[in-house]
Amino acid sequence: MSPHRRPRRTAALVSAAAVTALLATGCSSSGSGSDDPNAKITLSVGDFGTFGYKEAGLFDEYMKAHPNITITENTTTQEGDYWTALQTRLSGGGLDDIQALEVSRIALATSDQLSGAFTDMSKAAGVEKDAYLPWKWQQATTADGRTIGLGTDVGPMAICYRQDLFAAAGLPSDPAQVSALWAGDWAKYVETGRQFQAKAPKGTYFMDTATGLYNGVVSSSAEQYYRKGKLAYQDSAGVRSGWKLAAEAVQAGVTQGLKEFDTPWQTAFSNSTFATTVCPSWQQANIEKFSGPGNAGKWNIAQAPAAGNWGGSFLAVPASGKHVAQAQALAVWLTAPEQQAKVFQKVGNIPANQKAYALPGVTDFTNPYIGPKAPTGQIFSTAAKAITPAETGPHHGDLHGAFSNGVLLMEQNHKSADEAWAATLKQVASSVQ
Amino acid sequence: MATPTRTDRSDPAGPPPTAPQGRREPTALRSRLHRWGHLASPYLFVAPFFLVFAAFGLFPLLYTGWLSLHRVSLYNVDKADWVGLQNYSDLLFGPPSHYFWNALGNTVTLGVLSTVPQLLAALGLAHLLNYRLPARGFFRTALLAPYATSVAAATLVFALIFSPEGGMANWLLGLVGAGPVRWEAGPWSSQIAVSVIVIWRWTGYNALIYLAAMQAIPRELYEAAAIDGANRWQQFRNVTVPELRPTILFTVVVSSIGATQLFGEPYLFGGQSGHQGGADHQYETLGIFMYDQGFHSSMLGRASAIAWIMFGLLLLVGLANTLIARRLRSAT
């Protein structure tokens, strides 16, 4: 009776779901519940920030093609809040049919503790393993070979810069020349900052925050917080060099010391008080939103000193869902090349699906707001392919948060590099068991 | 139905002599039932409260206590390892003790910074509103507006006011020639900013309580004082404040409990680092510390231990208030 056969142990769950569906709709006459492909069902998608599905009209498109399915989106602005709620629901119930997972959480989600809560997407119908960036696929795969999430986007980094401020400070403003200023070395980026600051217009800074710089250095390092399955933050090459450069940048006074994503940071975009920000592809949407129409055409985009990944997410289907098969089908469809390309063109999220890069409108994409002449699509897809995957672990997100906060201690609370380092280690000791 | 009881009561030594032997059994049963009903019905009437309290008050309290003796992670509550009093000793002496004592200190300083000006301002406002002035009704309603505003909305507005990027607070400081302050970064400036939000929200609420109490003070006392030549300030000090003493005590108790549980204002004020009360934990309260440990670091056992310590502290605060109240009462 059903095209989607379920494992036996979920039979009870399915019948319970059928009863619930009957009670909820009060009009179902088929009685076959969620296994009936034509039964009217609602799929809820839990995500955070800007996934772009609604913006690109993908939910509407899917609902049109599947008249029996209604899609609702539960979206949270801050990923931190989203993850907190998700953790609570993992033990308490109330999960959405599809739950997005951010890359910093994926190591925890694939750990033995949590991976059982999600279904194996590699077995979902129509999924093409080879289409996804190999390291992205690997990140969502557990030790025993189950893949719990499909990559939606990756966060290859570039540097977005204000060409008007660069020109005012006597620096080149063409993307190729700007990329050459710091090609291959983050230290050159800080050095450019010194040059900028020496002749900068009054009240402007070279970068928004040193945490962005720290993040850029660590994310483009092969060694981050883990080494061979063990915590290695104290002597990790990536953490050490990121910390050192961030401290230098603070010392040199080239950062404005804003906290990323906070209101003052957002306001600073429209006040034009800083000249560069480390910008993964998804950040383009924020830059346009916060800088406002008054600053159109003033931003441009250059290659980062080294290719790194900041952010990017996965779609996972919780095993406890009422409509697992339908939810998997939706997740597969949403992460297919055509859909990822549409999302990219709408909100700038770089596809995790390599096949999307070959589609027209991705590699040759230019952003009408940010440097209309900059080869935006090319910059990001080159960076995406050049990313060296680094080992991560369950506490990656916590550690990265603690160290980024440590950088903030240097630039906002005027602590010395050593004081801030000690405070960060203390914080890690207290929050990582 | 009332008759047997009355007979019963009028002759507690035995059955009513007029009652025939054959009818004795049912009467006794009925009277016993009735007496039982008489005893039980008050409890039945209050039962809903106790059931709700047991489900939503007592059970969470005990469950939290049980959790506090375990190492348990937020996303796997079923798997709890017994660790005894480890969580408590960690908090008081172990790795997180630095943050615990820091949060406790901040809770006290934030409590003083917000409660004292708040109650003083409320007293002053209530005194002013107690006079006959035009549009008194409007002012009284306006007092409650901040209290009715959601904490999220209020805090977001104040975060803008204290923003280093074109915030109003720094603009005002600039007018008098003082340099811009990084409100959120400094330990004192950030605590002052948070206190301002708390004061703004709760002053009107307390003022209305004071106003209600002031209106119950007999007019004759003021008239007598006026005849004795007391001016308005002397009337306020010598008539209003002593008469308001129980009300003031009540607001002190309520405000100090509120201060101990302070969470929303500093959490939202901190934005991205609100979960730990600022980048340097500079305005982390016990409530935020509990949230951070439980929901950010997923250490539910330790968060439960913090909850129990807070519960103990609240009992102490209540006890201290009672003692002070008793002393004040015996002093008068």
mmCIF file with all atom_site columns, N, CA, C and O in Angstrom, chain A residues 341-376:
data_model
loop_
_atom_site.group_PDB
_atom_site.id
_atom_site.type_symbol
_atom_site.label_atom_id
_atom_site.label_alt_id
_atom_site.label_comp_id
_atom_site.label_asym_id
_atom_site.label_entity_id
_atom_site.label_seq_id
_atom_site.pdbx_PDB_ins_code
_atom_site.Cartn_x
_atom_site.Cartn_y
_atom_site.Cartn_z
_atom_site.occupancy
_atom_site.B_iso_or_equiv
_atom_site.pdbx_formal_charge
_atom_site.auth_seq_id
_atom_site.auth_comp_id
_atom_site.auth_asym_id
_atom_site.auth_atom_id
_atom_site.pdbx_PDB_model_num
ATOM 1   N N  . ALA A 1 341 ? 21.741 26.576 -6.773  1.00 0.00 ? 341 ALA A N  1
ATOM 2   C CA . ALA A 1 341 ? 22.110 27.699 -7.652  1.00 0.00 ? 341 ALA A CA 1
ATOM 3   C C  . ALA A 1 341 ? 21.116 28.846 -7.493  1.00 0.00 ? 341 ALA A C  1
ATOM 4   O O  . ALA A 1 341 ? 21.496 30.023 -7.464  1.00 0.00 ? 341 ALA A O  1
ATOM 5   N N  . LYS A 1 342 ? 19.829 28.495 -7.369  1.00 0.00 ? 342 LYS A N  1
ATOM 6   C CA . LYS A 1 342 ? 18.816 29.549 -7.202  1.00 0.00 ? 342 LYS A CA 1
ATOM 7   C C  . LYS A 1 342 ? 19.019 30.304 -5.888  1.00 0.00 ? 342 LYS A C  1
ATOM 8   O O  . LYS A 1 342 ? 18.899 31.530 -5.836  1.00 0.00 ? 342 LYS A O  1
ATOM 9   N N  . VAL A 1 343 ? 19.311 29.541 -4.832  1.00 0.00 ? 343 VAL A N  1
ATOM 10  C CA . VAL A 1 343 ? 19.555 30.181 -3.535  1.00 0.00 ? 343 VAL A CA 1
ATOM 11  C C  . VAL A 1 343 ? 20.765 31.103 -3.638  1.00 0.00 ? 343 VAL A C  1
ATOM 12  O O  . VAL A 1 343 ? 20.752 32.241 -3.161  1.00 0.00 ? 343 VAL A O  1
ATOM 13  N N  . PHE A 1 344 ? 21.816 30.625 -4.310  1.00 0.00 ? 344 PHE A N  1
ATOM 14  C CA . PHE A 1 344 ? 23.024 31.436 -4.458  1.00 0.00 ? 344 PHE A CA 1
ATOM 15  C C  . PHE A 1 344 ? 22.706 32.760 -5.136  1.00 0.00 ? 344 PHE A C  1
ATOM 16  O O  . PHE A 1 344 ? 23.114 33.826 -4.682  1.00 0.00 ? 344 PHE A O  1
ATOM 17  N N  . GLN A 1 345 ? 21.943 32.681 -6.224  1.00 0.00 ? 345 GLN A N  1
ATOM 18  C CA . GLN A 1 345 ? 21.674 33.918 -6.957  1.00 0.00 ? 345 GLN A CA 1
ATOM 19  C C  . GLN A 1 345 ? 20.807 34.871 -6.159  1.00 0.00 ? 345 GLN A C  1
ATOM 20  O O  . GLN A 1 345 ? 20.883 36.080 -6.331  1.00 0.00 ? 345 GLN A O  1
ATOM 21  N N  . LYS A 1 346 ? 19.984 34.293 -5.273  1.00 0.00 ? 346 LYS A N  1
ATOM 22  C CA . LYS A 1 346 ? 19.085 35.157 -4.511  1.00 0.00 ? 346 LYS A CA 1
ATOM 23  C C  . LYS A 1 346 ? 19.783 35.757 -3.285  1.00 0.00 ? 346 LYS A C  1
ATOM 24  O O  . LYS A 1 346 ? 19.690 36.954 -3.054  1.00 0.00 ? 346 LYS A O  1
ATOM 25  N N  . VAL A 1 347 ? 20.448 34.922 -2.494  1.00 0.00 ? 347 VAL A N  1
ATOM 26  C CA . VAL A 1 347 ? 21.009 35.446 -1.235  1.00 0.00 ? 347 VAL A CA 1
ATOM 27  C C  . VAL A 1 347 ? 22.517 35.259 -1.122  1.00 0.00 ? 347 VAL A C  1
ATOM 28  O O  . VAL A 1 347 ? 23.120 35.653 -0.130  1.00 0.00 ? 347 VAL A O  1
ATOM 29  N N  . GLY A 1 348 ? 23.170 34.634 -2.114  1.00 0.00 ? 348 GLY A N  1
ATOM 30  C CA . GLY A 1 348 ? 24.625 34.574 -2.118  1.00 0.00 ? 348 GLY A CA 1
ATOM 31  C C  . GLY A 1 348 ? 25.247 33.398 -1.395  1.00 0.00 ? 348 GLY A C  1
ATOM 32  O O  . GLY A 1 348 ? 26.464 33.371 -1.223  1.00 0.00 ? 348 GLY A O  1
ATOM 33  N N  . ASN A 1 349 ? 24.448 32.412 -0.945  1.00 0.00 ? 349 ASN A N  1
ATOM 34  C CA . ASN A 1 349 ? 25.045 31.248 -0.287  1.00 0.00 ? 349 ASN A CA 1
ATOM 35  C C  . ASN A 1 349 ? 25.726 30.360 -1.329  1.00 0.00 ? 349 ASN A C  1
ATOM 36  O O  . ASN A 1 349 ? 25.080 29.861 -2.249  1.00 0.00 ? 349 ASN A O  1
ATOM 37  N N  . ILE A 1 350 ? 27.016 30.135 -1.171  1.00 0.00 ? 350 ILE A N  1
ATOM 38  C CA . ILE A 1 350 ? 27.755 29.326 -2.152  1.00 0.00 ? 350 ILE A CA 1
ATOM 39  C C  . ILE A 1 350 ? 27.367 27.860 -2.012  1.00 0.00 ? 350 ILE A C  1
ATOM 40  O O  . ILE A 1 350 ? 27.432 27.302 -0.914  1.00 0.00 ? 350 ILE A O  1
ATOM 41  N N  . PRO A 1 351 ? 26.968 27.223 -3.100  1.00 0.00 ? 351 PRO A N  1
ATOM 42  C CA . PRO A 1 351 ? 26.488 25.839 -3.027  1.00 0.00 ? 351 PRO A CA 1
ATOM 43  C C  . PRO A 1 351 ? 27.533 24.876 -2.475  1.00 0.00 ? 351 PRO A C  1
ATOM 44  O O  . PRO A 1 351 ? 28.734 25.024 -2.737  1.00 0.00 ? 351 PRO A O  1
ATOM 45  N N  . ALA A 1 352 ? 27.056 23.882 -1.708  1.00 0.00 ? 352 ALA A N  1
ATOM 46  C CA . ALA A 1 352 ? 27.920 22.798 -1.262  1.00 0.00 ? 352 ALA A CA 1
ATOM 47  C C  . ALA A 1 352 ? 27.924 21.707 -2.318  1.00 0.00 ? 352 ALA A C  1
ATOM 48  O O  . ALA A 1 352 ? 28.669 20.749 -2.225  1.00 0.00 ? 352 ALA A O  1
ATOM 49  N N  . ASN A 1 353 ? 27.051 21.866 -3.292  1.00 0.00 ? 353 ASN A N  1
ATOM 50  C CA . ASN A 1 353 ? 26.899 20.895 -4.350  1.00 0.00 ? 353 ASN A CA 1
ATOM 51  C C  . ASN A 1 353 ? 27.741 21.356 -5.537  1.00 0.00 ? 353 ASN A C  1
ATOM 52  O O  . ASN A 1 353 ? 27.426 22.350 -6.197  1.00 0.00 ? 353 ASN A O  1
ATOM 53  N N  . GLN A 1 354 ? 28.817 20.609 -5.811  1.00 0.00 ? 354 GLN A N  1
ATOM 54  C CA . GLN A 1 354 ? 29.764 21.043 -6.857  1.00 0.00 ? 354 GLN A CA 1
ATOM 55  C C  . GLN A 1 354 ? 29.115 21.196 -8.215  1.00 0.00 ? 354 GLN A C  1
ATOM 56  O O  . GLN A 1 354 ? 29.528 22.017 -9.013  1.00 0.00 ? 354 GLN A O  1
ATOM 57  N N  . LYS A 1 355 ? 28.114 20.358 -8.487  1.00 0.00 ? 355 LYS A N  1
ATOM 58  C CA . LYS A 1 355 ? 27.475 20.414 -9.800  1.00 0.00 ? 355 LYS A CA 1
ATOM 59  C C  . LYS A 1 355 ? 26.854 21.778 -10.055 1.00 0.00 ? 355 LYS A C  1
ATOM 60  O O  . LYS A 1 355 ? 26.681 22.180 -11.211 1.00 0.00 ? 355 LYS A O  1
ATOM 61  N N  . ALA A 1 356 ? 26.506 22.468 -8.965  1.00 0.00 ? 356 ALA A N  1
ATOM 62  C CA . ALA A 1 356 ? 25.889 23.786 -9.132  1.00 0.00 ? 356 ALA A CA 1
ATOM 63  C C  . ALA A 1 356 ? 26.861 24.795 -9.719  1.00 0.00 ? 356 ALA A C  1
ATOM 64  O O  . ALA A 1 356 ? 26.452 25.746 -10.376 1.00 0.00 ? 356 ALA A O  1
ATOM 65  N N  . TYR A 1 357 ? 28.180 24.578 -9.471  1.00 0.00 ? 357 TYR A N  1
ATOM 66  C CA . TYR A 1 357 ? 29.158 25.554 -9.953  1.00 0.00 ? 357 TYR A CA 1
ATOM 67  C C  . TYR A 1 357 ? 29.151 25.660 -11.474 1.00 0.00 ? 357 TYR A C  1
ATOM 68  O O  . TYR A 1 357 ? 29.475 26.702 -12.032 1.00 0.00 ? 357 TYR A O  1
ATOM 69  N N  . ALA A 1 358 ? 28.816 24.556 -12.134 1.00 0.00 ? 358 ALA A N  1
ATOM 70  C CA . ALA A 1 358 ? 28.848 24.549 -13.596 1.00 0.00 ? 358 ALA A CA 1
ATOM 71  C C  . ALA A 1 358 ? 27.599 25.195 -14.193 1.00 0.00 ? 358 ALA A C  1
ATOM 72  O O  . ALA A 1 358 ? 27.565 25.492 -15.383 1.00 0.00 ? 358 ALA A O  1
ATOM 73  N N  . LEU A 1 359 ? 26.582 25.422 -13.355 1.00 0.00 ? 359 LEU A N  1
ATOM 74  C CA . LEU A 1 359 ? 25.342 25.982 -13.885 1.00 0.00 ? 359 LEU A CA 1
ATOM 75  C C  . LEU A 1 359 ? 25.530 27.459 -14.218 1.00 0.00 ? 359 LEU A C  1
ATOM 76  O O  . LEU A 1 359 ? 26.269 28.171 -13.533 1.00 0.00 ? 359 LEU A O  1
ATOM 77  N N  . PRO A 1 360 ? 24.877 27.922 -15.294 1.00 0.00 ? 360 PRO A N  1
ATOM 78  C CA . PRO A 1 360 ? 25.011 29.335 -15.642 1.00 0.00 ? 360 PRO A CA 1
ATOM 79  C C  . PRO A 1 360 ? 24.509 30.196 -14.479 1.00 0.00 ? 360 PRO A C  1
ATOM 80  O O  . PRO A 1 360 ? 23.562 29.828 -13.788 1.00 0.00 ? 360 PRO A O  1
ATOM 81  N N  . GLY A 1 361 ? 25.164 31.288 -14.276 1.00 0.00 ? 361 GLY A N  1
ATOM 82  C CA . GLY A 1 361 ? 24.714 32.194 -13.228 1.00 0.00 ? 361 GLY A CA 1
ATOM 83  C C  . GLY A 1 361 ? 25.380 31.946 -11.891 1.00 0.00 ? 361 GLY A C  1
ATOM 84  O O  . GLY A 1 361 ? 25.107 32.650 -10.934 1.00 0.00 ? 361 GLY A O  1
ATOM 85  N N  . VAL A 1 362 ? 26.256 30.959 -11.778 1.00 0.00 ? 362 VAL A N  1
ATOM 86  C CA . VAL A 1 362 ? 26.956 30.764 -10.513 1.00 0.00 ? 362 VAL A CA 1
ATOM 87  C C  . VAL A 1 362 ? 28.394 31.265 -10.631 1.00 0.00 ? 362 VAL A C  1
ATOM 88  O O  . VAL A 1 362 ? 28.778 32.265 -10.025 1.00 0.00 ? 362 VAL A O  1
ATOM 89  N N  . THR A 1 363 ? 29.196 30.602 -11.487 1.00 0.00 ? 363 THR A N  1
ATOM 90  C CA . THR A 1 363 ? 30.595 31.007 -11.581 1.00 0.00 ? 363 THR A CA 1
ATOM 91  C C  . THR A 1 363 ? 30.744 32.401 -12.198 1.00 0.00 ? 363 THR A C  1
ATOM 92  O O  . THR A 1 363 ? 31.636 33.161 -11.832 1.00 0.00 ? 363 THR A O  1
ATOM 93  N N  . ASP A 1 364 ? 29.856 32.721 -13.130 1.00 0.00 ? 364 ASP A N  1
ATOM 94  C CA . ASP A 1 364 ? 29.977 34.046 -13.758 1.00 0.00 ? 364 ASP A CA 1
ATOM 95  C C  . ASP A 1 364 ? 29.108 35.097 -13.063 1.00 0.00 ? 364 ASP A C  1
ATOM 96  O O  . ASP A 1 364 ? 28.836 36.156 -13.612 1.00 0.00 ? 364 ASP A O  1
ATOM 97  N N  . PHE A 1 365 ? 28.705 34.779 -11.833 1.00 0.00 ? 365 PHE A N  1
ATOM 98  C CA . PHE A 1 365 ? 27.813 35.694 -11.101 1.00 0.00 ? 365 PHE A CA 1
ATOM 99  C C  . PHE A 1 365 ? 28.546 36.957 -10.645 1.00 0.00 ? 365 PHE A C  1
ATOM 100 O O  . PHE A 1 365 ? 29.689 36.910 -10.206 1.00 0.00 ? 365 PHE A O  1
ATOM 101 N N  . THR A 1 366 ? 27.899 38.088 -10.785 1.00 0.00 ? 366 THR A N  1
ATOM 102 C CA . THR A 1 366 ? 28.419 39.312 -10.170 1.00 0.00 ? 366 THR A CA 1
ATOM 103 C C  . THR A 1 366 ? 27.299 39.912 -9.327  1.00 0.00 ? 366 THR A C  1
ATOM 104 O O  . THR A 1 366 ? 26.123 39.778 -9.653  1.00 0.00 ? 366 THR A O  1
ATOM 105 N N  . ASN A 1 367 ? 27.700 40.547 -8.247  1.00 0.00 ? 367 ASN A N  1
ATOM 106 C CA . ASN A 1 367 ? 26.726 41.119 -7.325  1.00 0.00 ? 367 ASN A CA 1
ATOM 107 C C  . ASN A 1 367 ? 26.469 42.578 -7.707  1.00 0.00 ? 367 ASN A C  1
ATOM 108 O O  . ASN A 1 367 ? 27.391 43.376 -7.714  1.00 0.00 ? 367 ASN A O  1
ATOM 109 N N  . PRO A 1 368 ? 25.225 42.907 -8.053  1.00 0.00 ? 368 PRO A N  1
ATOM 110 C CA . PRO A 1 368 ? 24.968 44.286 -8.487  1.00 0.00 ? 368 PRO A CA 1
ATOM 111 C C  . PRO A 1 368 ? 25.245 45.310 -7.389  1.00 0.00 ? 368 PRO A C  1
ATOM 112 O O  . PRO A 1 368 ? 25.528 46.466 -7.683  1.00 0.00 ? 368 PRO A O  1
ATOM 113 N N  . TYR A 1 369 ? 25.195 44.884 -6.126  1.00 0.00 ? 369 TYR A N  1
ATOM 114 C CA . TYR A 1 369 ? 25.413 45.844 -5.035  1.00 0.00 ? 369 TYR A CA 1
ATOM 115 C C  . TYR A 1 369 ? 26.896 45.972 -4.711  1.00 0.00 ? 369 TYR A C  1
ATOM 116 O O  . TYR A 1 369 ? 27.424 47.068 -4.521  1.00 0.00 ? 369 TYR A O  1
ATOM 117 N N  . ILE A 1 370 ? 27.572 44.817 -4.623  1.00 0.00 ? 370 ILE A N  1
ATOM 118 C CA . ILE A 1 370 ? 28.976 44.832 -4.224  1.00 0.00 ? 370 ILE A CA 1
ATOM 119 C C  . ILE A 1 370 ? 29.850 44.671 -5.459  1.00 0.00 ? 370 ILE A C  1
ATOM 120 O O  . ILE A 1 370 ? 29.905 43.610 -6.052  1.00 0.00 ? 370 ILE A O  1
ATOM 121 N N  . GLY A 1 371 ? 30.564 45.714 -5.812  1.00 0.00 ? 371 GLY A N  1
ATOM 122 C CA . GLY A 1 371 ? 31.503 45.662 -6.929  1.00 0.00 ? 371 GLY A CA 1
ATOM 123 C C  . GLY A 1 371 ? 30.935 45.000 -8.165  1.00 0.00 ? 371 GLY A C  1
ATOM 124 O O  . GLY A 1 371 ? 31.293 43.871 -8.484  1.00 0.00 ? 371 GLY A O  1
ATOM 125 N N  . PRO A 1 372 ? 30.040 45.672 -8.885  1.00 0.00 ? 372 PRO A N  1
ATOM 126 C CA . PRO A 1 372 ? 29.362 45.028 -10.011 1.00 0.00 ? 372 PRO A CA 1
ATOM 127 C C  . PRO A 1 372 ? 30.338 44.429 -11.014 1.00 0.00 ? 372 PRO A C  1
ATOM 128 O O  . PRO A 1 372 ? 29.981 43.545 -11.773 1.00 0.00 ? 372 PRO A O  1
ATOM 129 N N  . LYS A 1 373 ? 31.571 44.914 -10.996 1.00 0.00 ? 373 LYS A N  1
ATOM 130 C CA . LYS A 1 373 ? 32.518 44.394 -11.987 1.00 0.00 ? 373 LYS A CA 1
ATOM 131 C C  . LYS A 1 373 ? 33.412 43.301 -11.396 1.00 0.00 ? 373 LYS A C  1
ATOM 132 O O  . LYS A 1 373 ? 34.203 42.690 -12.113 1.00 0.00 ? 373 LYS A O  1
ATOM 133 N N  . ALA A 1 374 ? 33.312 43.064 -10.083 1.00 0.00 ? 374 ALA A N  1
ATOM 134 C CA . ALA A 1 374 ? 34.153 42.034 -9.475  1.00 0.00 ? 374 ALA A CA 1
ATOM 135 C C  . ALA A 1 374 ? 33.644 40.646 -9.863  1.00 0.00 ? 374 ALA A C  1
ATOM 136 O O  . ALA A 1 374 ? 32.434 40.430 -9.889  1.00 0.00 ? 374 ALA A O  1
ATOM 137 N N  . PRO A 1 375 ? 34.555 39.709 -10.159 1.00 0.00 ? 375 PRO A N  1
ATOM 138 C CA . PRO A 1 375 ? 34.123 38.350 -10.526 1.00 0.00 ? 375 PRO A CA 1
ATOM 139 C C  . PRO A 1 375 ? 33.702 37.552 -9.291  1.00 0.00 ? 375 PRO A C  1
ATOM 140 O O  . PRO A 1 375 ? 34.340 36.565 -8.927  1.00 0.00 ? 375 PRO A O  1
ATOM 141 N N  . THR A 1 376 ? 32.622 37.995 -8.645  1.00 0.00 ? 376 THR A N  1
ATOM 142 C CA . THR A 1 376 ? 32.218 37.447 -7.344  1.00 0.00 ? 376 THR A CA 1
ATOM 143 C C  . THR A 1 376 ? 32.079 35.928 -7.357  1.00 0.00 ? 376 THR A C  1
ATOM 144 O O  . THR A 1 376 ? 32.641 35.230 -6.512  1.00 0.00 ? 376 THR A O  1
#
